[in-house]
Amino acid sequence: MIVAEQQSKIQLLEKKLESVSEQNRKTEFNFNTDPEVLREKMNPSQTNVPETFNKTNAISNRHFGGRRNARLLSSSPSTQNIGFTASRQDGSTVHENGIIVFETTITNAGSAYNPTTGIFQAPVSGLYVFFYDIECSKTNGNTYVELVRDGARTGVQAYCHGLGDFDNSATLGVLHLGAGDTVWLRLYDVDNRTFGGKTLFSGFLL
């Protein structure tokens, strides 16, 4: 009698276990979104569902992936090469408020600097770094040079005193420029100055 009752209980537990296993298999099927697995588990008349899944996934990737890539491109730093270094070998006299022309270009990536006029024109908006080193001739006396943007003072200035010997002075400034803005160096507050061959002007886009 006891053995029969135990066997009956065992059979009941086996049925419950089989039922739980079946439920687990169904749950695993529901959560598995791999199209290939879906095709294997579904009958041929249902294979259009994975195809729909594939199309939806492709559209989603194109839409959201494209938007993500656009955000990455828009937030990345500029890859455009813009930068120049030019020297002044011309020993001619510069007058007050006159543009100091650096006629010999060493580097001119992007061709934004004009060695004929001495003017740099920003091709794109952004932060630009400018550096210049002026060498005063022996007879110059007090010499003041400043960086200007569209003809307006920027406050980036340098001073040298060449009385009796050559003298060098250098400075650096960072300016935010809009596309088309122009930058150059000019002599101010003094007149009739000449510069040595170590006079340089450089600039580049950050």
Short mmCIF file of C-alpha atoms in Angstrom, two decimals, residues 72-179:
data_model
loop_
_atom_site.label_atom_id
_atom_site.label_comp_id
_atom_site.label_asym_id
_atom_site.label_seq_id
_atom_site.Cartn_x
_atom_site.Cartn_y
_atom_site.Cartn_z
CA LEU A 72 29.43 62.07 -33.73
CA LEU A 73 30.49 63.93 -36.84
CA SER A 74 28.99 67.22 -35.69
CA SER A 75 30.66 67.00 -32.27
CA SER A 76 34.08 65.93 -33.50
CA PRO A 77 36.84 68.42 -33.91
CA SER A 78 37.45 69.90 -37.31
CA THR A 79 39.67 67.71 -39.49
CA GLN A 80 40.38 70.50 -41.98
CA ASN A 81 44.07 71.44 -42.08
CA ILE A 82 44.42 75.21 -41.73
CA GLY A 83 47.71 76.71 -40.65
CA PHE A 84 50.57 78.88 -41.81
CA THR A 85 54.02 80.16 -40.93
CA ALA A 86 55.59 83.02 -42.86
CA SER A 87 58.72 85.10 -42.45
CA ARG A 88 59.58 88.66 -43.41
CA GLN A 89 62.78 88.98 -45.42
CA ASP A 90 61.85 92.33 -46.92
CA GLY A 91 63.89 95.11 -45.34
CA SER A 92 61.56 97.92 -46.48
CA THR A 93 60.22 100.47 -44.01
CA VAL A 94 56.79 99.98 -42.37
CA HIS A 95 54.76 103.06 -41.50
CA GLU A 96 52.38 103.66 -38.59
CA ASN A 97 49.21 101.51 -38.84
CA GLY A 98 50.75 99.80 -41.87
CA ILE A 99 50.30 96.07 -42.39
CA ILE A 100 53.47 94.09 -41.78
CA VAL A 101 53.67 91.72 -44.75
CA PHE A 102 55.37 88.35 -44.31
CA GLU A 103 56.10 87.57 -47.92
CA THR A 104 57.95 84.24 -47.53
CA THR A 105 55.61 81.37 -46.64
CA ILE A 106 57.10 78.33 -44.92
CA THR A 107 53.76 76.56 -44.47
CA ASN A 108 50.36 77.57 -45.81
CA ALA A 109 47.95 74.66 -45.37
CA GLY A 110 44.51 75.64 -46.64
CA SER A 111 45.99 78.74 -48.39
CA ALA A 112 44.22 81.02 -45.89
CA TYR A 113 47.23 83.35 -45.56
CA ASN A 114 48.00 85.76 -48.38
CA PRO A 115 51.77 86.47 -48.60
CA THR A 116 51.14 89.41 -50.92
CA THR A 117 48.85 91.35 -48.60
CA GLY A 118 49.98 89.87 -45.26
CA ILE A 119 46.36 89.09 -44.35
CA PHE A 120 44.98 85.81 -43.00
CA GLN A 121 41.31 85.07 -43.75
CA ALA A 122 39.54 82.36 -41.75
CA PRO A 123 37.90 79.83 -44.11
CA VAL A 124 35.75 78.36 -41.31
CA SER A 125 34.53 79.45 -37.89
CA GLY A 126 36.50 78.28 -34.88
CA LEU A 127 39.26 78.96 -32.39
CA TYR A 128 42.54 80.05 -33.94
CA VAL A 129 45.98 80.38 -32.38
CA PHE A 130 48.30 83.14 -33.61
CA PHE A 131 51.96 83.60 -32.77
CA TYR A 132 54.45 86.20 -33.91
CA ASP A 133 58.09 86.96 -33.23
CA ILE A 134 59.40 90.37 -34.26
CA GLU A 135 63.06 91.28 -34.65
CA CYS A 136 63.74 95.00 -34.39
CA SER A 137 66.55 96.46 -36.44
CA LYS A 138 69.40 98.22 -34.67
CA THR A 139 68.10 101.68 -35.50
CA ASN A 140 64.44 101.10 -34.62
CA GLY A 141 64.11 102.34 -31.08
CA ASN A 142 60.76 101.60 -29.41
CA THR A 143 58.68 99.40 -31.69
CA TYR A 144 55.07 98.30 -31.10
CA VAL A 145 53.31 95.57 -33.09
CA GLU A 146 49.76 94.34 -32.56
CA LEU A 147 47.44 91.65 -33.87
CA VAL A 148 44.21 93.01 -35.34
CA ARG A 149 40.96 91.36 -36.37
CA ASP A 150 39.01 93.02 -39.17
CA GLY A 151 40.93 96.21 -38.40
CA ALA A 152 40.03 96.24 -34.69
CA ARG A 153 42.50 95.85 -31.85
CA THR A 154 42.61 92.48 -30.10
CA GLY A 155 44.94 93.41 -27.24
CA VAL A 156 47.57 90.92 -28.43
CA GLN A 157 50.65 93.13 -28.59
CA ALA A 158 54.43 92.92 -28.59
CA TYR A 159 57.22 95.44 -27.95
CA CYS A 160 60.89 95.51 -28.83
CA HIS A 161 63.67 98.08 -28.58
CA GLY A 162 66.38 97.81 -31.22
CA LEU A 163 68.41 100.91 -30.46
CA GLY A 164 72.07 99.94 -30.90
CA ASP A 165 71.42 96.22 -31.39
CA PHE A 166 68.85 93.73 -32.70
CA ASP A 167 66.07 92.87 -30.27
CA ASN A 168 63.38 90.17 -30.41
CA SER A 169 59.95 89.97 -28.83
CA ALA A 170 57.27 87.29 -29.22
CA THR A 171 53.69 86.77 -28.12
CA LEU A 172 50.74 84.43 -28.67
CA GLY A 173 46.98 84.90 -28.75
CA VAL A 174 43.85 82.79 -29.23
CA LEU A 175 40.94 84.31 -31.14
CA HIS A 176 37.48 83.04 -32.01
CA LEU A 177 36.93 83.85 -35.68
CA GLY A 178 33.92 83.58 -37.90
CA ALA A 179 34.27 82.39 -41.47
#
